[in-house]
Tab-separated table of C-alpha atoms in Angstrom:
chain	number	residue	atom	x	y	z
A	1	MET	CA	3.526	-27.092	-16.591
A	2	TYR	CA	0.265	-27.254	-14.629
A	3	SER	CA	-2.541	-29.521	-15.763
A	4	THR	CA	-5.329	-27.340	-14.338
A	5	ILE	CA	-5.861	-23.774	-13.137
A	6	ASP	CA	-6.424	-25.152	-9.650
A	7	ASP	CA	-2.986	-26.786	-9.698
A	8	ALA	CA	-1.433	-23.509	-10.804
A	9	ASN	CA	-3.317	-21.601	-8.135
A	10	ASN	CA	-2.072	-24.013	-5.479
A	11	ALA	CA	1.482	-23.269	-6.595
A	12	VAL	CA	0.821	-19.522	-6.376
A	13	ILE	CA	-0.642	-19.916	-2.889
A	14	GLU	CA	2.398	-21.891	-1.729
A	15	LYS	CA	4.736	-19.198	-3.035
A	16	ILE	CA	2.790	-16.530	-1.159
A	17	LYS	CA	2.584	-18.571	2.040
A	18	ASN	CA	6.297	-19.368	1.963
A	19	ALA	CA	7.357	-15.753	1.467
A	20	ARG	CA	9.319	-14.344	4.415
A	21	PRO	CA	9.598	-10.581	4.003
A	22	PHE	CA	12.083	-8.818	6.312
A	23	TRP	CA	12.539	-5.070	6.758
A	24	VAL	CA	16.231	-4.761	5.986
A	25	ASP	CA	16.908	-1.086	5.238
A	26	VAL	CA	15.660	2.442	4.675
A	27	ALA	CA	17.301	3.581	1.458
A	28	VAL	CA	17.289	6.658	-0.758
A	29	ALA	CA	14.772	5.809	-3.484
A	30	GLY	CA	17.102	6.636	-6.356
A	31	ASP	CA	19.708	4.218	-5.041
A	32	VAL	CA	17.355	1.238	-5.323
A	33	ILE	CA	15.173	2.493	-8.203
A	34	PRO	CA	17.711	3.887	-10.707
A	35	TRP	CA	15.054	5.232	-13.112
A	36	LEU	CA	14.324	7.983	-10.602
A	37	LYS	CA	17.795	9.437	-11.143
A	38	ASP	CA	17.396	9.758	-14.906
A	39	GLY	CA	15.851	13.216	-14.795
A	40	MET	CA	12.760	14.778	-13.241
A	41	ASN	CA	11.020	11.444	-12.766
A	42	LEU	CA	8.279	10.456	-10.325
A	43	LEU	CA	6.635	7.189	-9.399
A	44	HIS	CA	2.871	7.193	-8.855
A	45	ALA	CA	0.191	4.829	-7.553
A	46	GLY	CA	-2.014	2.754	-9.825
A	47	PRO	CA	-1.743	1.796	-13.479
A	48	HIS	CA	0.032	4.334	-15.714
A	49	ILE	CA	-1.472	7.797	-15.806
A	50	ASP	CA	-0.389	11.124	-17.294
A	51	TRP	CA	-0.518	14.507	-15.592
A	52	ASN	CA	-3.635	15.696	-17.429
A	53	ASP	CA	-5.660	12.689	-16.230
A	54	MET	CA	-4.577	12.846	-12.590
A	55	THR	CA	-7.052	13.846	-9.898
A	56	GLY	CA	-6.436	16.586	-7.336
A	57	PRO	CA	-4.605	14.615	-4.607
A	58	MET	CA	-2.086	13.099	-7.014
A	59	LYS	CA	-1.499	16.469	-8.666
A	60	GLY	CA	-0.981	18.017	-5.233
A	61	ALA	CA	1.514	15.306	-4.334
A	62	CYS	CA	3.387	15.953	-7.601
A	63	ILE	CA	3.602	19.653	-6.728
A	64	SER	CA	4.910	18.645	-3.312
A	65	ALA	CA	7.581	16.410	-4.862
A	66	CYS	CA	8.753	19.214	-7.169
A	67	LEU	CA	9.163	21.503	-4.155
A	68	TYR	CA	10.817	18.798	-2.062
A	69	GLU	CA	13.356	17.926	-4.777
A	70	GLY	CA	14.161	21.583	-5.403
A	71	TRP	CA	12.940	21.459	-8.985
A	72	ALA	CA	10.682	24.418	-8.229
A	73	ALA	CA	10.695	27.230	-5.675
A	74	SER	CA	6.919	27.658	-5.570
A	75	ASP	CA	3.727	25.831	-6.404
A	76	VAL	CA	3.367	28.092	-9.456
A	77	GLU	CA	6.778	27.026	-10.744
A	78	ALA	CA	5.964	23.396	-9.990
A	79	LEU	CA	2.727	23.614	-11.971
A	80	SER	CA	4.608	25.121	-14.894
A	81	LEU	CA	7.009	22.159	-14.931
A	82	LEU	CA	4.224	19.609	-14.630
A	83	GLU	CA	1.881	21.185	-17.160
A	84	GLY	CA	4.803	21.671	-19.536
A	85	GLY	CA	5.552	17.946	-19.603
A	86	LYS	CA	8.982	18.316	-17.996
A	87	VAL	CA	8.263	15.641	-15.377
A	88	LYS	CA	8.003	11.985	-16.388
A	89	PHE	CA	5.821	9.414	-14.617
A	90	SER	CA	5.860	5.666	-14.071
A	91	PRO	CA	3.774	3.362	-11.827
A	92	CYS	CA	5.346	2.259	-8.548
A	93	HIS	CA	4.408	-1.336	-9.389
A	94	HIS	CA	6.669	-1.259	-12.450
A	95	HIS	CA	9.672	-0.777	-10.145
A	96	ASN	CA	8.960	-3.365	-7.415
A	97	ALA	CA	7.413	-0.590	-5.337
A	98	VAL	CA	4.118	0.539	-3.869
A	99	GLY	CA	2.940	3.882	-2.534
A	100	PRO	CA	-0.172	4.839	-0.559
A	101	MET	CA	-2.731	7.297	-1.975
A	102	GLY	CA	-0.939	9.361	-4.674
A	103	GLY	CA	2.085	7.122	-4.256
A	104	ILE	CA	4.374	9.911	-5.469
A	105	THR	CA	7.983	8.920	-4.898
A	106	SER	CA	11.011	10.920	-6.037
A	107	ALA	CA	14.754	10.279	-6.191
A	108	THR	CA	15.630	11.411	-2.655
A	109	THR	CA	12.541	10.002	-0.948
A	110	PRO	CA	13.468	7.602	1.875
A	111	VAL	CA	11.971	4.198	1.115
A	112	ILE	CA	11.435	1.088	3.194
A	113	VAL	CA	13.387	-1.851	1.747
A	114	VAL	CA	11.825	-5.270	2.287
A	115	GLU	CA	13.588	-8.471	1.264
A	116	ASN	CA	11.705	-11.723	0.800
A	117	LYS	CA	14.249	-14.098	2.290
A	118	ALA	CA	12.552	-17.107	0.695
A	119	ASP	CA	12.897	-15.938	-2.923
A	120	GLY	CA	15.375	-13.073	-2.810
A	121	ASN	CA	13.063	-10.449	-4.306
A	122	TYR	CA	12.746	-6.927	-2.909
A	123	ALA	CA	9.881	-4.474	-2.479
A	124	TYR	CA	9.950	-0.760	-1.691
A	125	CYS	CA	7.547	1.747	-0.161
A	126	ASN	CA	7.906	5.312	1.054
A	127	MET	CA	7.440	5.942	4.786
A	128	ASN	CA	4.209	6.992	6.470
A	129	GLU	CA	3.968	10.718	7.255
A	130	GLY	CA	0.978	10.555	9.596
A	131	ILE	CA	-2.536	11.786	8.828
A	132	GLY	CA	-4.214	15.026	7.760
A	133	LYS	CA	-2.156	17.499	5.732
A	134	VAL	CA	0.356	15.085	4.242
A	135	MET	CA	1.876	14.686	0.802
A	136	ARG	CA	0.309	11.345	-0.058
A	137	PHE	CA	-3.154	12.916	0.282
A	138	GLY	CA	-2.181	15.858	-1.923
A	139	ALA	CA	-1.017	18.513	0.540
A	140	TYR	CA	2.132	20.464	-0.317
A	141	GLY	CA	2.390	23.417	2.112
A	142	GLU	CA	5.329	24.457	4.271
A	143	GLU	CA	4.500	22.043	7.118
A	144	VAL	CA	4.417	19.192	4.608
A	145	GLN	CA	7.819	20.180	3.221
A	146	GLN	CA	9.352	20.501	6.684
A	147	ARG	CA	8.153	17.021	7.636
A	148	LEU	CA	9.428	15.462	4.407
A	149	CYS	CA	12.848	17.053	4.849
A	150	TRP	CA	13.002	15.910	8.488
A	151	MET	CA	12.143	12.369	7.434
A	152	ARG	CA	14.971	12.483	4.887
A	153	ASP	CA	17.558	14.190	7.089
A	154	GLU	CA	16.905	12.610	10.497
A	155	LEU	CA	14.397	9.757	10.469
A	156	GLN	CA	15.891	7.854	7.519
A	157	PRO	CA	19.511	7.733	8.771
A	158	VAL	CA	18.419	6.837	12.316
A	159	LEU	CA	16.223	3.948	11.175
A	160	LYS	CA	18.904	2.809	8.740
A	161	ALA	CA	21.435	2.666	11.569
A	162	ALA	CA	19.011	0.810	13.857
A	163	LEU	CA	18.317	-1.820	11.200
A	164	ALA	CA	22.052	-2.246	10.683
A	165	ASN	CA	22.175	-3.417	14.317
A	166	THR	CA	19.820	-6.319	13.586
A	167	GLU	CA	20.754	-9.721	12.235
A	168	GLY	CA	19.258	-9.718	8.761
A	169	GLY	CA	16.536	-7.166	9.477
A	170	LEU	CA	13.179	-7.341	11.225
A	171	ASP	CA	10.892	-10.317	10.543
A	172	LEU	CA	7.624	-8.676	9.496
A	173	SER	CA	5.765	-12.001	9.525
A	174	THR	CA	6.268	-12.277	13.282
A	175	LEU	CA	5.085	-8.722	13.919
A	176	MET	CA	2.013	-9.170	11.737
A	177	ALA	CA	1.103	-12.500	13.311
A	178	GLN	CA	1.042	-10.687	16.660
A	179	GLY	CA	-0.600	-7.540	15.349
A	180	ILE	CA	-3.626	-9.274	13.866
A	181	THR	CA	-4.393	-10.861	17.259
A	182	MET	CA	-4.336	-7.361	18.768
A	183	GLY	CA	-6.925	-5.827	16.449
A	184	ASP	CA	-5.036	-4.755	13.314
A	185	GLU	CA	-6.243	-5.505	9.786
A	186	PHE	CA	-3.179	-3.677	8.352
A	187	HIS	CA	-4.908	-1.166	6.132
A	188	GLN	CA	-7.032	1.174	8.205
A	189	ARG	CA	-5.798	0.009	11.621
A	190	ASN	CA	-2.104	-0.520	12.385
A	191	ILE	CA	-1.759	0.865	15.906
A	192	ALA	CA	-0.895	-2.492	17.501
A	193	SER	CA	1.740	-3.361	14.904
A	194	SER	CA	3.181	0.163	14.980
A	195	SER	CA	3.494	-0.170	18.754
A	196	LEU	CA	5.094	-3.609	18.460
A	197	LEU	CA	7.498	-2.187	15.902
A	198	LEU	CA	8.557	0.630	18.221
A	199	ARG	CA	9.042	-1.859	21.062
A	200	THR	CA	11.233	-3.985	18.789
A	201	LEU	CA	13.250	-1.021	17.519
A	202	ALA	CA	13.675	0.704	20.886
A	203	PRO	CA	16.726	-1.278	22.095
A	204	LYS	CA	18.408	-0.815	18.708
A	205	LEU	CA	17.712	2.919	18.754
A	206	ALA	CA	18.834	3.379	22.339
A	207	VAL	CA	22.415	2.244	21.684
A	208	LEU	CA	22.987	4.489	18.670
A	209	ASP	CA	25.655	7.148	19.029
A	210	ILE	CA	23.506	10.074	17.920
A	211	ASP	CA	22.302	13.368	19.322
A	212	LYS	CA	19.703	12.921	22.062
A	213	ASP	CA	17.402	15.556	20.592
A	214	VAL	CA	17.396	13.758	17.239
A	215	LEU	CA	16.645	10.454	18.935
A	216	ALA	CA	13.848	12.047	20.964
A	217	ARG	CA	12.220	13.380	17.789
A	218	VAL	CA	12.391	9.933	16.182
A	219	TYR	CA	10.858	8.284	19.253
A	220	GLU	CA	8.093	10.880	19.385
A	221	PHE	CA	7.250	10.522	15.690
A	222	LEU	CA	7.089	6.724	15.855
A	223	SER	CA	5.021	6.853	19.060
A	224	ILE	CA	2.303	9.085	17.593
A	225	THR	CA	2.183	7.778	14.004
A	226	ASP	CA	-0.395	5.022	14.419
A	227	GLN	CA	-0.310	4.157	10.725
A	228	PHE	CA	3.475	3.911	10.424
A	229	PHE	CA	3.270	0.138	9.995
A	230	LEU	CA	0.885	0.439	7.017
A	231	ASN	CA	3.736	1.148	4.625
A	232	LEU	CA	5.683	-1.823	5.976
A	233	ALA	CA	2.622	-4.018	5.525
A	234	MET	CA	2.294	-2.760	1.941
A	235	ALA	CA	5.910	-3.640	1.141
A	236	PHE	CA	5.423	-7.014	2.857
A	237	CYS	CA	2.385	-7.758	0.688
A	238	LYS	CA	4.102	-6.522	-2.484
A	239	ALA	CA	7.083	-8.822	-1.872
A	240	ALA	CA	4.815	-11.816	-1.192
A	241	MET	CA	2.506	-11.193	-4.151
A	242	ASP	CA	5.419	-10.644	-6.532
A	243	ALA	CA	6.752	-14.021	-5.419
A	244	GLY	CA	3.386	-15.575	-6.259
A	245	ALA	CA	3.435	-13.913	-9.663
A	246	THR	CA	6.615	-15.775	-10.615
A	247	VAL	CA	4.528	-18.953	-11.048
A	248	GLN	CA	3.175	-17.312	-14.234
A	249	ALA	CA	0.037	-19.397	-14.253
A	250	GLY	CA	-3.384	-19.517	-12.612
A	251	SER	CA	-6.179	-17.072	-11.838
A	252	VAL	CA	-4.961	-15.503	-8.586
A	253	VAL	CA	-4.910	-11.697	-8.450
A	254	THR	CA	-1.359	-10.518	-7.728
A	255	ALA	CA	-1.989	-6.764	-7.602
A	256	MET	CA	-4.895	-4.360	-7.133
A	257	THR	CA	-4.279	-0.640	-7.375
A	258	ARG	CA	-5.925	2.704	-8.188
A	259	ASN	CA	-4.724	6.004	-9.615
A	260	GLY	CA	-7.844	8.125	-9.056
A	261	LYS	CA	-9.077	7.445	-12.593
A	262	ASP	CA	-8.611	3.705	-13.179
A	263	PHE	CA	-8.644	0.656	-10.970
A	264	GLY	CA	-6.208	-1.992	-12.188
A	265	ILE	CA	-5.499	-5.638	-11.416
A	266	ARG	CA	-2.825	-8.117	-12.413
A	267	VAL	CA	-3.358	-11.886	-12.492
A	268	SER	CA	-0.826	-14.663	-11.897
A	269	GLY	CA	-1.401	-16.303	-15.281
A	270	LEU	CA	-1.422	-13.082	-17.305
A	271	GLY	CA	1.953	-11.544	-16.514
A	272	ASP	CA	2.347	-7.798	-16.080
A	273	GLU	CA	-0.748	-6.797	-18.071
A	274	TRP	CA	-3.157	-4.450	-16.309
A	275	PHE	CA	-6.919	-4.989	-16.542
A	276	THR	CA	-8.606	-1.708	-15.778
A	277	ALA	CA	-11.976	-0.068	-15.249
A	278	PRO	CA	-13.061	3.321	-13.863
A	279	VAL	CA	-12.604	3.597	-10.101
A	280	ASN	CA	-15.435	4.032	-7.630
A	281	THR	CA	-15.566	6.713	-4.926
A	282	PRO	CA	-15.185	5.692	-1.257
A	283	GLU	CA	-17.964	6.242	1.233
A	284	GLY	CA	-17.365	6.642	4.953
A	285	LEU	CA	-16.977	9.096	7.813
A	286	TYR	CA	-15.512	12.564	7.426
A	287	PHE	CA	-13.515	14.945	9.547
A	288	THR	CA	-15.493	17.934	10.854
A	289	GLY	CA	-16.300	20.351	8.055
A	290	TYR	CA	-16.014	17.857	5.196
A	291	SER	CA	-18.545	15.691	3.350
A	292	GLN	CA	-19.008	13.057	0.653
A	293	GLU	CA	-19.314	15.746	-2.025
A	294	GLN	CA	-15.676	16.700	-1.445
A	295	ALA	CA	-14.324	13.151	-1.633
A	296	ASN	CA	-11.822	12.190	-4.288
A	297	SER	CA	-12.296	8.991	-6.250
A	298	ASP	CA	-10.466	5.840	-5.132
A	299	ILE	CA	-6.675	6.118	-5.207
A	300	GLY	CA	-3.508	4.387	-4.042
A	301	ASP	CA	-1.425	1.205	-4.110
A	302	SER	CA	-2.494	0.280	-0.573
A	303	ALA	CA	-5.041	-2.185	-1.987
A	304	ILE	CA	-2.044	-4.528	-2.193
A	305	THR	CA	-3.120	-5.400	1.369
A	306	GLU	CA	-6.526	-6.612	0.196
A	307	THR	CA	-4.778	-8.417	-2.668
A	308	TYR	CA	-2.886	-10.376	-0.016
A	309	GLY	CA	-6.100	-10.994	1.944
A	310	ILE	CA	-5.917	-8.485	4.788
A	311	GLY	CA	-7.346	-4.961	5.017
A	312	GLY	CA	-11.045	-5.063	4.155
A	313	ALA	CA	-10.993	-8.849	3.771
A	314	ALA	CA	-9.822	-9.123	7.398
A	315	MET	CA	-12.364	-6.661	8.797
A	316	ILE	CA	-13.326	-9.152	11.498
A	317	ALA	CA	-9.820	-8.803	12.955
A	318	ALA	CA	-10.460	-5.107	13.597
A	319	PRO	CA	-14.164	-4.632	14.336
A	320	GLY	CA	-13.413	-1.197	15.787
A	321	VAL	CA	-12.527	-0.035	12.282
A	322	THR	CA	-16.098	-0.605	11.119
A	323	ARG	CA	-17.263	2.343	13.217
A	324	PHE	CA	-14.428	4.541	11.991
A	325	VAL	CA	-15.106	3.830	8.334
A	326	GLY	CA	-18.844	4.091	8.836
A	327	VAL	CA	-20.034	0.588	7.999
A	328	GLY	CA	-21.477	-0.656	11.308
A	329	GLY	CA	-20.257	-2.856	14.165
A	330	VAL	CA	-18.936	-6.328	14.953
A	331	ASP	CA	-21.762	-8.051	13.097
A	332	VAL	CA	-20.951	-6.091	9.945
A	333	ALA	CA	-17.236	-6.877	10.295
A	334	LEU	CA	-18.066	-10.578	10.465
A	335	ASP	CA	-20.397	-10.340	7.477
A	336	VAL	CA	-17.718	-8.579	5.409
A	337	SER	CA	-15.038	-11.168	6.120
A	338	GLU	CA	-17.448	-14.056	5.524
A	339	GLU	CA	-18.453	-12.519	2.204
A	340	MET	CA	-14.820	-12.006	1.201
A	341	ALA	CA	-14.050	-15.641	2.042
A	342	GLU	CA	-16.292	-16.591	-0.904
A	343	ILE	CA	-13.893	-15.057	-3.430
A	344	TYR	CA	-10.550	-16.085	-1.899
A	345	ILE	CA	-9.484	-19.709	-2.273
A	346	ALA	CA	-7.349	-20.331	0.813
A	347	GLN	CA	-6.638	-19.223	4.361
A	348	ASN	CA	-3.427	-17.842	5.753
A	349	ASN	CA	-2.479	-19.664	8.938
A	350	LEU	CA	0.297	-17.160	9.558
A	351	LEU	CA	-2.392	-14.577	10.330
A	352	GLN	CA	-4.912	-16.282	12.613
A	353	ILE	CA	-7.813	-14.098	13.732
A	354	PRO	CA	-9.079	-14.729	17.305
A	355	SER	CA	-12.442	-13.055	16.667
A	356	TRP	CA	-12.954	-15.392	13.688
A	357	ASN	CA	-12.485	-18.497	15.801
A	358	PHE	CA	-8.772	-18.399	14.932
A	359	GLN	CA	-9.389	-18.900	11.237
A	360	GLY	CA	-6.538	-17.696	9.066
A	361	ALA	CA	-7.010	-14.517	7.058
A	362	CYS	CA	-8.181	-14.875	3.459
A	363	LEU	CA	-5.577	-15.715	0.826
A	364	GLY	CA	-5.662	-16.088	-2.944
A	365	LEU	CA	-8.184	-13.734	-4.554
A	366	ASP	CA	-9.509	-15.685	-7.565
A	367	VAL	CA	-10.867	-13.788	-10.574
A	368	ARG	CA	-13.114	-16.770	-11.353
A	369	ASN	CA	-14.829	-16.527	-7.965
A	370	VAL	CA	-15.302	-12.779	-8.275
A	371	VAL	CA	-16.983	-13.066	-11.668
A	372	GLU	CA	-19.019	-16.153	-10.753
A	373	THR	CA	-20.419	-14.663	-7.530
A	374	GLY	CA	-20.508	-11.010	-8.521
A	375	ILE	CA	-18.843	-10.240	-5.165
A	376	THR	CA	-16.081	-7.667	-5.542
A	377	PRO	CA	-13.314	-7.015	-3.010
A	378	ILE	CA	-14.069	-4.418	-0.366
A	379	ILE	CA	-11.189	-2.075	0.376
A	380	ASN	CA	-10.584	-0.051	3.525
A	381	THR	CA	-9.170	3.335	2.614
A	382	GLY	CA	-8.441	6.875	3.619
A	383	ILE	CA	-10.374	9.556	1.767
A	384	ALA	CA	-8.603	12.522	0.186
A	385	HIS	CA	-10.159	15.864	-0.704
A	386	LYS	CA	-10.671	16.058	-4.449
A	387	GLU	CA	-8.844	19.388	-4.662
A	388	PRO	CA	-5.041	19.496	-4.434
A	389	GLY	CA	-3.360	20.966	-1.365
A	390	ILE	CA	-5.917	19.988	1.290
A	391	GLY	CA	-5.117	16.402	2.290
A	392	GLN	CA	-7.080	13.703	4.093
A	393	ILE	CA	-10.695	14.433	4.980
A	394	GLY	CA	-11.955	11.054	6.193
A	395	ALA	CA	-11.862	7.281	5.904
A	396	GLY	CA	-14.209	4.650	4.530
A	397	THR	CA	-14.599	1.698	2.220
A	398	VAL	CA	-14.886	1.184	-1.514
A	399	ARG	CA	-15.539	-1.742	-3.855
A	400	ALA	CA	-13.307	-2.790	-6.708
A	401	PRO	CA	-15.093	-2.548	-10.076
A	402	LEU	CA	-16.296	-5.916	-11.400
A	403	ALA	CA	-15.266	-5.055	-14.960
A	404	CYS	CA	-11.547	-5.492	-14.142
A	405	PHE	CA	-12.116	-9.096	-13.161
A	406	GLU	CA	-14.394	-9.795	-16.119
A	407	LYS	CA	-11.746	-8.517	-18.525
A	408	ALA	CA	-9.035	-10.590	-16.857
A	409	LEU	CA	-11.117	-13.762	-16.885
A	410	GLU	CA	-11.960	-13.273	-20.561
A	411	LYS	CA	-8.251	-12.900	-21.364
A	412	LEU	CA	-7.380	-15.943	-19.261
A	413	ALA	CA	-10.004	-18.022	-21.055
A	414	GLU	CA	-8.705	-16.822	-24.404
A	415	LYS	CA	-5.168	-17.774	-23.430
A	416	MET	CA	-6.265	-21.255	-22.361
A	417	GLY	CA	-8.599	-21.753	-25.301
A	418	VAL	CA	-11.720	-22.283	-23.184
A	419	GLU	CA	-14.903	-20.366	-22.494
A	420	ALA	CA	-14.877	-17.894	-19.599
C-alpha cells in the first residue's frame, strides 16, 4: 500500500494529527471493558505480567483493588487470593485503556471515556487520586479505600452528569493547546490544564441538582488535585496513537509502557506485538525521609504521553519541572527537547511551545532514529516506593531501554526483507 517506510510514517502522522479526542463520559469500567466483569479480573500497566513477577507498587495496588471490590476483607485475605491465582490479569493496552503507575483497574472503577471524533475509537483511563498514599503507587490503607469509594460514589456521578450537559463532550485538544502555553508538559506538570478543566466544568457543575455538600467536595477535590488532567492527557494520547496504529505500516512507535519488570513498545508496522527489555530505575528528587535506594523500577502506562511527543519530550514547555525532577534548569529543559527532536520525525502544530520559539511539540517517535542515534526517549515520572503499601516517594526521569527499539527494528527489517 505504501511504497516506502517514510510514506507509511507520513500516513501515521496524519492520522495522529487529525485525531480529535473528546472527554465524553465517566463510566463504570466493567460497562465499557466487559472482560472485567467475567470474574476477579484486573487490568494492569505495561506488557503482560503475572502476580509473581510484579514489583511492590503493583502488588500493593492489586491488594487495594481486592479490598475495594469487596473480594477480601483484609490485606491478608487479599494476598491469599492473589497468591492463590484466583485473580486474573490483563494489560490495560489490550482493552483500549491506559493506567498510571500500577494501572490497576477493576470492574467498578470509574474510568474516563475519551472518544476520538475523527475515527470513532475510544480510550479509557482511571481517574487521578492525587499524590502520596494513593492506590496507583501501591498504597492500600483505609484512607486509600475511603478516597476510592468517594470517587466511585460521588465524584463519578457528578462528573458524568456535568459531561451530559455538554454538546458532545469536552474538546481536549483545545484545553491542551492552551495548557502547553501555560507551562504544562502533561506528564509531570498538569496544573494549568487541571485549572482550565475546572474553569470549563464549573458552569456545568453549578447547575446540577445535587446536594451542596457533595458539590463542594467535588469542587475542592478538583481544585487541589494538580495532576487530575494527567489521566485525561493519557486517554487523549491513547486514542490518538491507536488511530495512528490503524495504518498498520511504518516505523512509528504507537505505545510505550512499563510494568515494573519490562519496558514494552509497539510499532505502527508491527501490529499488537510487544518488544520488551528490562526496565530502568528512575532518578530524581525524593520526599523527606526517602532516597534512591528505596525507589521502585520504572512502571506505568503514562509513557503514552512521551509516545505522543509530550511529557519528557516537551520538557522545554515546563522548565519548572526540571528542578522538581532533579535534572537542572531552563538550559537543561531546552537540551532535552532538542535531543528528543532528533528521534521524532515531525512537529505537532496543535501544541505550540512559546519557550521553544513556538515550535510544535515532537511527534512521531521513529524506531529507526532511536537505533541510528542511540538516543532513547526520556520519560518524566513519579517514583514509587519499592515496597507495597507506602506510595509515592518522589519524582524524576528515566530512559527507555534501547534494546526494545533494536528488537522492533530487526523485526521490521525482517518483515520488509531488508537489512536493519
